[in-house]
mmCIF file of C-alpha atoms in Angstrom:
data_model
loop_
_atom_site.group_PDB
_atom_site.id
_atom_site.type_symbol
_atom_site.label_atom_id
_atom_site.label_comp_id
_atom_site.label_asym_id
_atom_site.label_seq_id
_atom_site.Cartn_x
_atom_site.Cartn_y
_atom_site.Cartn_z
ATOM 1 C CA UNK A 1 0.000 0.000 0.000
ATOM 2 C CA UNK A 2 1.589 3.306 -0.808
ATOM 3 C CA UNK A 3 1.554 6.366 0.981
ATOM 4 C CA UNK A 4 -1.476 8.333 -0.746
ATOM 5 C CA UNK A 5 -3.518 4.949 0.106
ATOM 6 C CA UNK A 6 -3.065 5.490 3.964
ATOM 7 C CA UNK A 7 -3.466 9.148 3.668
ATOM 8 C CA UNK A 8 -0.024 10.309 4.940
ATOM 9 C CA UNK A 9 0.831 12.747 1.793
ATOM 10 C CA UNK A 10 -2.832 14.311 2.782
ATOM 11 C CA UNK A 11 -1.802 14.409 6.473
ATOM 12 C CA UNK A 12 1.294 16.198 5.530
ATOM 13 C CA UNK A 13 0.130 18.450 3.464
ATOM 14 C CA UNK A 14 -2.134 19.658 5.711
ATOM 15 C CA UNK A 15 0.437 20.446 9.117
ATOM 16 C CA UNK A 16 2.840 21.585 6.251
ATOM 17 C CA UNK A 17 -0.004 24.342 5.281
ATOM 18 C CA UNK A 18 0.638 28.220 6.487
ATOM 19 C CA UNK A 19 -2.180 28.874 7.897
ATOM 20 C CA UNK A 20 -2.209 25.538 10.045
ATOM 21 C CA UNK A 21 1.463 26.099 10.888
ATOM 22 C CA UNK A 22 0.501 29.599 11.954
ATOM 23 C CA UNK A 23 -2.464 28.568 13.826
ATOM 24 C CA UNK A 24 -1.648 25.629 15.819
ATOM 25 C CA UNK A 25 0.994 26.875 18.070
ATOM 26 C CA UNK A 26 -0.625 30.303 18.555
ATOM 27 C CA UNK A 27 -4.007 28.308 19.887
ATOM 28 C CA UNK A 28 -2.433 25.491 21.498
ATOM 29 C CA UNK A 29 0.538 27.297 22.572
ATOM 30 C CA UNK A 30 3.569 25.593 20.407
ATOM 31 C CA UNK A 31 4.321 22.642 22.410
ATOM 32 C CA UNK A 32 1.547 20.512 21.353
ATOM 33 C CA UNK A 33 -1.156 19.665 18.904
ATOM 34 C CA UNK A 34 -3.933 17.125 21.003
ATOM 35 C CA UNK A 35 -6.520 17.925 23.095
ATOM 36 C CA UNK A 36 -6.556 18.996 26.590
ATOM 37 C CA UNK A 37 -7.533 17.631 29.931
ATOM 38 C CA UNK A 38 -9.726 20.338 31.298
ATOM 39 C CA UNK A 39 -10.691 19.036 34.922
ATOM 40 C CA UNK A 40 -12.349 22.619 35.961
ATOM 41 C CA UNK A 41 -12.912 24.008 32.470
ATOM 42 C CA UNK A 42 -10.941 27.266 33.484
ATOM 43 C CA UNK A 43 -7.702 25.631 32.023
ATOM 44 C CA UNK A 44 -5.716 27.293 28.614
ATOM 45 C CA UNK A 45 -5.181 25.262 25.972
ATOM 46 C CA UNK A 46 -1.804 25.062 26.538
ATOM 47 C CA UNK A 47 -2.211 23.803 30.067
ATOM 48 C CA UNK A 48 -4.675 21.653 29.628
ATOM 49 C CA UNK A 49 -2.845 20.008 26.680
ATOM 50 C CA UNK A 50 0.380 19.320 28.966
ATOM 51 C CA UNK A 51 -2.042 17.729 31.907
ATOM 52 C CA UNK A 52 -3.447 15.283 28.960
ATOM 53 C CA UNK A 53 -0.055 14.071 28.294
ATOM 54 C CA UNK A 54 1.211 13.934 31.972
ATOM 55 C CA UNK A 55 -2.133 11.798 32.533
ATOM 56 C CA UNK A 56 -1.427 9.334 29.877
ATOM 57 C CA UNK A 57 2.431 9.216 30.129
ATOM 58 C CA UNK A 58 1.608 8.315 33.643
ATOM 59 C CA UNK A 59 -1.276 5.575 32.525
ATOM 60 C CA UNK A 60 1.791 4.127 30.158
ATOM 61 C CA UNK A 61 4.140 3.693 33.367
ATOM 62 C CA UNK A 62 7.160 4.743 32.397
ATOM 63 C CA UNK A 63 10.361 4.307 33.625
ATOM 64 C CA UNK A 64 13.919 6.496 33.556
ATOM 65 C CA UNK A 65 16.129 4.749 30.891
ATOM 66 C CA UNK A 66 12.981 3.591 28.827
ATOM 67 C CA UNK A 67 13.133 4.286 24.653
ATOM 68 C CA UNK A 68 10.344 5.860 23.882
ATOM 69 C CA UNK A 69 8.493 6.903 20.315
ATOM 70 C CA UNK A 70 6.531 9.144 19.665
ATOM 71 C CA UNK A 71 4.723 8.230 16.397
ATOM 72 C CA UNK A 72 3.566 11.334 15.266
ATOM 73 C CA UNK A 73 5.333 13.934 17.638
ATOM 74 C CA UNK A 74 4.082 17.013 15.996
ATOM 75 C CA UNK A 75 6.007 20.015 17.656
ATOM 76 C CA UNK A 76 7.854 17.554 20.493
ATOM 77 C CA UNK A 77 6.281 19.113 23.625
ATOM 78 C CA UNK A 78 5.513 14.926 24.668
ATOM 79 C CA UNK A 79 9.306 14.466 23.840
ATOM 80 C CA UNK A 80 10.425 16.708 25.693
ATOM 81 C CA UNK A 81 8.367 15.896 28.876
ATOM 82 C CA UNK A 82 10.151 11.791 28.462
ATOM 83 C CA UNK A 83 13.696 13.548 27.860
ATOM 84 C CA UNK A 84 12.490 15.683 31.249
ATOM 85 C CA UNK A 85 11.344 12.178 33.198
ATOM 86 C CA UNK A 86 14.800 10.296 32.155
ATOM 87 C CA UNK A 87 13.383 8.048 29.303
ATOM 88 C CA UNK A 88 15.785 8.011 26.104
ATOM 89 C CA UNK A 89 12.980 10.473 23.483
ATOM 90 C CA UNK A 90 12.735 9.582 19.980
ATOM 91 C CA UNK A 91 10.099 11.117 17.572
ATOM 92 C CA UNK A 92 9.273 10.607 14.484
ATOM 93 C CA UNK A 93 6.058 12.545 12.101
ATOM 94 C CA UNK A 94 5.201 13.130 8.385
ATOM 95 C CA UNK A 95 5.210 16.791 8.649
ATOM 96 C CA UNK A 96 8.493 18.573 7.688
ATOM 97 C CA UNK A 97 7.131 21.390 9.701
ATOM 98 C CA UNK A 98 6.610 19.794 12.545
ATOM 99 C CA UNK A 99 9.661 18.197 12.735
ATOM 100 C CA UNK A 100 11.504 21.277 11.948
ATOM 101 C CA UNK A 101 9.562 23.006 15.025
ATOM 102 C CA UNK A 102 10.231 20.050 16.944
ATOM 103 C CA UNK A 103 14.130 19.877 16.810
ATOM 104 C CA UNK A 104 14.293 23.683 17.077
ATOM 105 C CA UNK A 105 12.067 23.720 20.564
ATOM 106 C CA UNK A 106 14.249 20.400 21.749
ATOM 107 C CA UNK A 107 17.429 22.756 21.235
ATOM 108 C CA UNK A 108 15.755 25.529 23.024
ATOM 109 C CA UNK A 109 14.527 23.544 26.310
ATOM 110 C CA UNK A 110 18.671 22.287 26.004
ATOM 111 C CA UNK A 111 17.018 19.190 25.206
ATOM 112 C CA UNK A 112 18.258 18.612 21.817
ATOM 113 C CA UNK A 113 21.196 15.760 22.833
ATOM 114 C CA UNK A 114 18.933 13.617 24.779
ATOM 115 C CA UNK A 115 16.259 13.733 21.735
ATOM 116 C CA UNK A 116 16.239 12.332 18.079
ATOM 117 C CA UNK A 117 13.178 13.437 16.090
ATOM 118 C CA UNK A 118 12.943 12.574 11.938
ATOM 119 C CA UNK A 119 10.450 12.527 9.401
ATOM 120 C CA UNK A 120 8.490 9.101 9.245
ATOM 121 C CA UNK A 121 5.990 8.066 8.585
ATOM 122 C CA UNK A 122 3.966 5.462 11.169
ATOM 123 C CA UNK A 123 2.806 2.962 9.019
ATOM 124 C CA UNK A 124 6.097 2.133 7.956
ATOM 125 C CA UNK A 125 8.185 2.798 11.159
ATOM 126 C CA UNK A 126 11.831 3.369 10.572
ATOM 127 C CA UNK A 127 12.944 1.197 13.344
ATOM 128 C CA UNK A 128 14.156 -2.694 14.251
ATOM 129 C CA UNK A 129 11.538 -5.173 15.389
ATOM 130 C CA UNK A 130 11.408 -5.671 19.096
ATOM 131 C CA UNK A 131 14.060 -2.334 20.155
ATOM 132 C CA UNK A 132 11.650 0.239 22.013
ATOM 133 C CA UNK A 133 10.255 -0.223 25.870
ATOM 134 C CA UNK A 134 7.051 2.443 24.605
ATOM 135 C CA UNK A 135 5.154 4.373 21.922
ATOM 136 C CA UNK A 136 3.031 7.383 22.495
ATOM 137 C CA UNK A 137 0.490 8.268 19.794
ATOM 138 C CA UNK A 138 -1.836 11.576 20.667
ATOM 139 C CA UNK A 139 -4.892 12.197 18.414
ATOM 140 C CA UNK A 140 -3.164 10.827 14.928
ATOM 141 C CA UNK A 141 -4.111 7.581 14.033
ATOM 142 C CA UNK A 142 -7.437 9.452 12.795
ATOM 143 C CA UNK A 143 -5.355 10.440 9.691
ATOM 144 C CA UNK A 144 -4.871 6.870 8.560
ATOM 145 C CA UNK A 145 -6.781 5.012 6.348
ATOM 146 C CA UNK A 146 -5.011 1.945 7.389
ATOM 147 C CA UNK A 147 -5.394 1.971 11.027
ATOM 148 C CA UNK A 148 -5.136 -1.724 11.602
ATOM 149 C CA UNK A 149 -1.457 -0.946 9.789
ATOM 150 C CA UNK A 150 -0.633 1.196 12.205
ATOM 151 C CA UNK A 151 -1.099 -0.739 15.168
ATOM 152 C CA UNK A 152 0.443 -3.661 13.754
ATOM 153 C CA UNK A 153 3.733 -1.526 13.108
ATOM 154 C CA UNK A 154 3.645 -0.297 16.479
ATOM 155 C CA UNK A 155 3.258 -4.139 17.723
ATOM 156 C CA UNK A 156 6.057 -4.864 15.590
ATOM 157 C CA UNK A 157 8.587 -2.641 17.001
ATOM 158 C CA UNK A 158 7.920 -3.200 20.174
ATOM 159 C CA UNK A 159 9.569 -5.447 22.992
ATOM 160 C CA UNK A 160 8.142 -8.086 25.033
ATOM 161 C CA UNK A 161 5.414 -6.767 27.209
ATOM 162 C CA UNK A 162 6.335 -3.196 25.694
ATOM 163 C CA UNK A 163 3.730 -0.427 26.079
ATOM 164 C CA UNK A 164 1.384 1.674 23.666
ATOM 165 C CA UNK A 165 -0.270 4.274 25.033
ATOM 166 C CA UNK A 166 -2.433 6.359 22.510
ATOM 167 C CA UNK A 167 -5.483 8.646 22.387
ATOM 168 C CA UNK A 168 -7.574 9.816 19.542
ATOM 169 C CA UNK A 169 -10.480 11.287 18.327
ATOM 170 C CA UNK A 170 -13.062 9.023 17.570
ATOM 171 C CA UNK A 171 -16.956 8.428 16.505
ATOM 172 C CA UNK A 172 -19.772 7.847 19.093
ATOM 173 C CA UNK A 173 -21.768 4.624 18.949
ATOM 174 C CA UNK A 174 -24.855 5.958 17.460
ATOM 175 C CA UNK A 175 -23.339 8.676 15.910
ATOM 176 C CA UNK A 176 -24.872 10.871 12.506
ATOM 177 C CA UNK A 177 -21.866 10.126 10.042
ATOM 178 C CA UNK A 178 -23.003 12.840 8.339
ATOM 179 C CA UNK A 179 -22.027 15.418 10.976
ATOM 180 C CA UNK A 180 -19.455 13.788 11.796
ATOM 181 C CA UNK A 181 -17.940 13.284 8.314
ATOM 182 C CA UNK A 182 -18.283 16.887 7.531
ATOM 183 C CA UNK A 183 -16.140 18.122 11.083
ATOM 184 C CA UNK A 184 -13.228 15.206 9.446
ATOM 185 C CA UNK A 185 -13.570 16.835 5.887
ATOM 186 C CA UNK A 186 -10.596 18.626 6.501
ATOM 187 C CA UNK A 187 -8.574 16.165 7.417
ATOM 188 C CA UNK A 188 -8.657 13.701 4.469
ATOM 189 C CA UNK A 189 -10.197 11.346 6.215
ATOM 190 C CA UNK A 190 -14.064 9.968 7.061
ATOM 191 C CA UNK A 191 -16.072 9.112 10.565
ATOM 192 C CA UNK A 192 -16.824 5.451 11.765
ATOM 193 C CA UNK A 193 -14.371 4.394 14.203
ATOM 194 C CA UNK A 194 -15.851 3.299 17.675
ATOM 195 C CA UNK A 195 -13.735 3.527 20.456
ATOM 196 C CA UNK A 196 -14.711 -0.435 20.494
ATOM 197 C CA UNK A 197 -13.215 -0.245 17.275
ATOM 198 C CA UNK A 198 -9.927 0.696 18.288
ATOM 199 C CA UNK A 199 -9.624 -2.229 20.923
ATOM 200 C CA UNK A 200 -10.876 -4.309 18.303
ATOM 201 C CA UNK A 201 -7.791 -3.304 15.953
ATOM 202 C CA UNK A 202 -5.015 -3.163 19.461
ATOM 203 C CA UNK A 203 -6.379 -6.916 20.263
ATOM 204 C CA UNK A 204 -6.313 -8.051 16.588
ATOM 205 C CA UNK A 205 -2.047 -6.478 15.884
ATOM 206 C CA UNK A 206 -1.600 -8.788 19.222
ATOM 207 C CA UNK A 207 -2.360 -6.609 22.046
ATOM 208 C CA UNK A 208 -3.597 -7.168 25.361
ATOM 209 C CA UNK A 209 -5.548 -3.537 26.489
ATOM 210 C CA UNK A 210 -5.204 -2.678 29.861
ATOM 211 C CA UNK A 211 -6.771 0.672 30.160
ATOM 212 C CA UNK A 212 -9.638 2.420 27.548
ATOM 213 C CA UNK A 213 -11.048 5.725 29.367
ATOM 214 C CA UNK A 214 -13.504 8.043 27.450
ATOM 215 C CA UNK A 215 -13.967 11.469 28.109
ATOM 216 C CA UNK A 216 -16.243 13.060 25.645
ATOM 217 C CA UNK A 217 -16.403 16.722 27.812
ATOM 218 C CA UNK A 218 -12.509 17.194 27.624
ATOM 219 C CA UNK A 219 -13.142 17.590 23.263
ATOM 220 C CA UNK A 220 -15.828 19.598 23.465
ATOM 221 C CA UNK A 221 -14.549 22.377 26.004
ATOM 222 C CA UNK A 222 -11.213 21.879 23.711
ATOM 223 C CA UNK A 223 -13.292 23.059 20.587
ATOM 224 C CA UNK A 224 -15.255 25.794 22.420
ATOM 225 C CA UNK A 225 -11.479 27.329 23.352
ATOM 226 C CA UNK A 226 -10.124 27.123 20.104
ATOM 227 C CA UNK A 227 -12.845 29.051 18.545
ATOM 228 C CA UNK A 228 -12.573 31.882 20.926
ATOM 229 C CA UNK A 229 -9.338 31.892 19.764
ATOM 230 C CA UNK A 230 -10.702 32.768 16.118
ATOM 231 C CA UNK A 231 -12.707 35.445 17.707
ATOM 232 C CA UNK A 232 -9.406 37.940 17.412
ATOM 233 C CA UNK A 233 -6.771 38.751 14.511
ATOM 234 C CA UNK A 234 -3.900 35.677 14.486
ATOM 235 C CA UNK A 235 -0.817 36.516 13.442
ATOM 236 C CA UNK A 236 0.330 34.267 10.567
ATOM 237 C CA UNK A 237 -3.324 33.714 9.763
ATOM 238 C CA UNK A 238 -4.411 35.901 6.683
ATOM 239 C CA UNK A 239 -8.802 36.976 7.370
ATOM 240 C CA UNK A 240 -9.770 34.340 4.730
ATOM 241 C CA UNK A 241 -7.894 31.485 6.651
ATOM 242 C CA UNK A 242 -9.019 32.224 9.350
ATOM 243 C CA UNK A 243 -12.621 32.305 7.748
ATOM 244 C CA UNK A 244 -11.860 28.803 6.912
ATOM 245 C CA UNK A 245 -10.548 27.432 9.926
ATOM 246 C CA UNK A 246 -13.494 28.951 12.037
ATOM 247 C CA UNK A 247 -16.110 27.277 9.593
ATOM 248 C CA UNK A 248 -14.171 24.040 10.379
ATOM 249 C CA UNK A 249 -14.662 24.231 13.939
ATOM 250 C CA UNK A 250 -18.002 25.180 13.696
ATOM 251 C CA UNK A 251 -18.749 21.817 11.916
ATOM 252 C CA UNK A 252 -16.707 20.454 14.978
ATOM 253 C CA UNK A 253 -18.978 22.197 17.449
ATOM 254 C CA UNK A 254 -21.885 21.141 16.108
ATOM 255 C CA UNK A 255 -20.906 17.234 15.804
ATOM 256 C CA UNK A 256 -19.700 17.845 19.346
ATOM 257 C CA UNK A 257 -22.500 19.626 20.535
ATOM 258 C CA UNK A 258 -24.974 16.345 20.021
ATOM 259 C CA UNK A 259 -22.529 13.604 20.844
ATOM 260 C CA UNK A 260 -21.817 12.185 17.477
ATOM 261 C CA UNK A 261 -17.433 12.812 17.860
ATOM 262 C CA UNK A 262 -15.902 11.588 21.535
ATOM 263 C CA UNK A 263 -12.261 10.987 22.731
ATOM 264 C CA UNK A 264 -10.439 8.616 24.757
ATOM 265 C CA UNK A 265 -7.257 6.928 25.572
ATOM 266 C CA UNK A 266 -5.971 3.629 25.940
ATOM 267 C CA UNK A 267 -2.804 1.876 27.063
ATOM 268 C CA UNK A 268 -2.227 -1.463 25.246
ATOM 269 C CA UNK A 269 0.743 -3.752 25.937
ATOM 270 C CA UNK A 270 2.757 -6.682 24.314
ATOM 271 C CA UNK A 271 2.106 -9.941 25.937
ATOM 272 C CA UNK A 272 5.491 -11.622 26.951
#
């Protein structure tokens, strides 16, 4: 299967877009690209985003001296909290410009000997079978077409009763495809996936899950921020852009807004 059948030349091209590059790190605050874990509701974006991947670094159980990949590290901020813990960081995503961002942040934290980040692409992992302790996936196996691909990479590359802890954004049992389909327009990709579904595809690559935890309020009060975001100029982000972004998130909202798109996490490990 080639590339353009798993949608990773569509994923790229979209974080490798100006407007997305400018508007990501202004909203989100440049050291991530997931959602946030919003326990009050009163939490930035930027916050909340770093509690989310505290919570499920510490649902993975990792340990100082651990290799770790990220599988689609976006701008490195989850990197740079396992360089910060002691694990040995390694990231790897299909967007030029987020790996660019990524090594230039890991050089600014002083970080930059202690992580390796390259362009990769995750169904087709650039690493030995059976040589990392962990992987960390936030909110990115929604790109691929071939999700069952994915987690049977991950499986592969992993060691013995090795670790994947992942989170992503997800259909609702019951859900209107329709509204849900037209929020995932702009990513390439189209609605469907059950959060059943996901264990389904973990258990059939050869994983055992040992933790699956939905929280469908965290996206929505995620979404809500980001458009009051839109609500003033961005820099990077010319009026039209930022037209089109905004009608994006509406679409989001409004999927949101009835229950038809959730979120959750999961930690799945190797048997051994």
């Amino acid at each position: 299967m080639t590339r353009s059948d798993t949608n990773a030349k569509a994923a790229a091209a979209y974080y490798n877009e100006d407007a997305v590059a400018a508007f990501y790190p202004s909203a989100w605050g440049g050291e991530d690209i997931h959602i946030g874990r919003y326990d009050t509701g009163a939490e930035t974006v930027r916050d909340a985003s770093r509690a989310m991947t505290r919570h499920l670094l510490s649902l993975a159980g990792l340990r100082p001296g651990d290799t770790v990949l990220d599988i689609a590290c976006g701008y490195g901020g989850t990197l740079r909290e396992l360089a910060r813990s002691g694990c040995v960081a390694r990231g790897v995503d299909i967007s030029r410009v987020c790996v660019e961002e990524a090594r230039r942040a890991n050089a600014a934290a002083g970080l930059a000997d202690r992580i390796s980040v390259q362009i990769g692409d995750f169904h087709d992992l650039p690493f030995e079978p059976a040589t990392l302790s962990a992987c960390i996936c936030q909110e990115s196996i929604i790109h691929s077409t071939d999700r069952p691909r994915v987690f049977a990479e991950v499986f592969r590359v992993l060691r013995p009763r090795g670790v994947f802890a992942f989170s992503d954004i997800l259909t609702a049992q019951g859900a209107d495809l329709d509204l849900v389909n037209a929020a995932f327009a702009r990513l390439g990709v189209t609605g469907g996936a059950t959060r059943g579904d996901y264990e389904r595809m973990a258990r059939e690559a050869g994983f055992d899950i040992v933790q699956s935890e939905e929280r469908q309020d965290d996206i929505r009060t995620h979404y809500d921020k980001l458009a009051e975001w839109l609500e003033d100029p961005l820099p990077g982000v010319s009026p039209e852009a930022a037209d089109r972004i905004a009608a994006s998130i509406e679409r989001w909202q409004c999927a949101l807004e009835g229950g038809h798109i959730t979120w959750a996490c999961f930690v799945a490990k190797q048997p051994g």
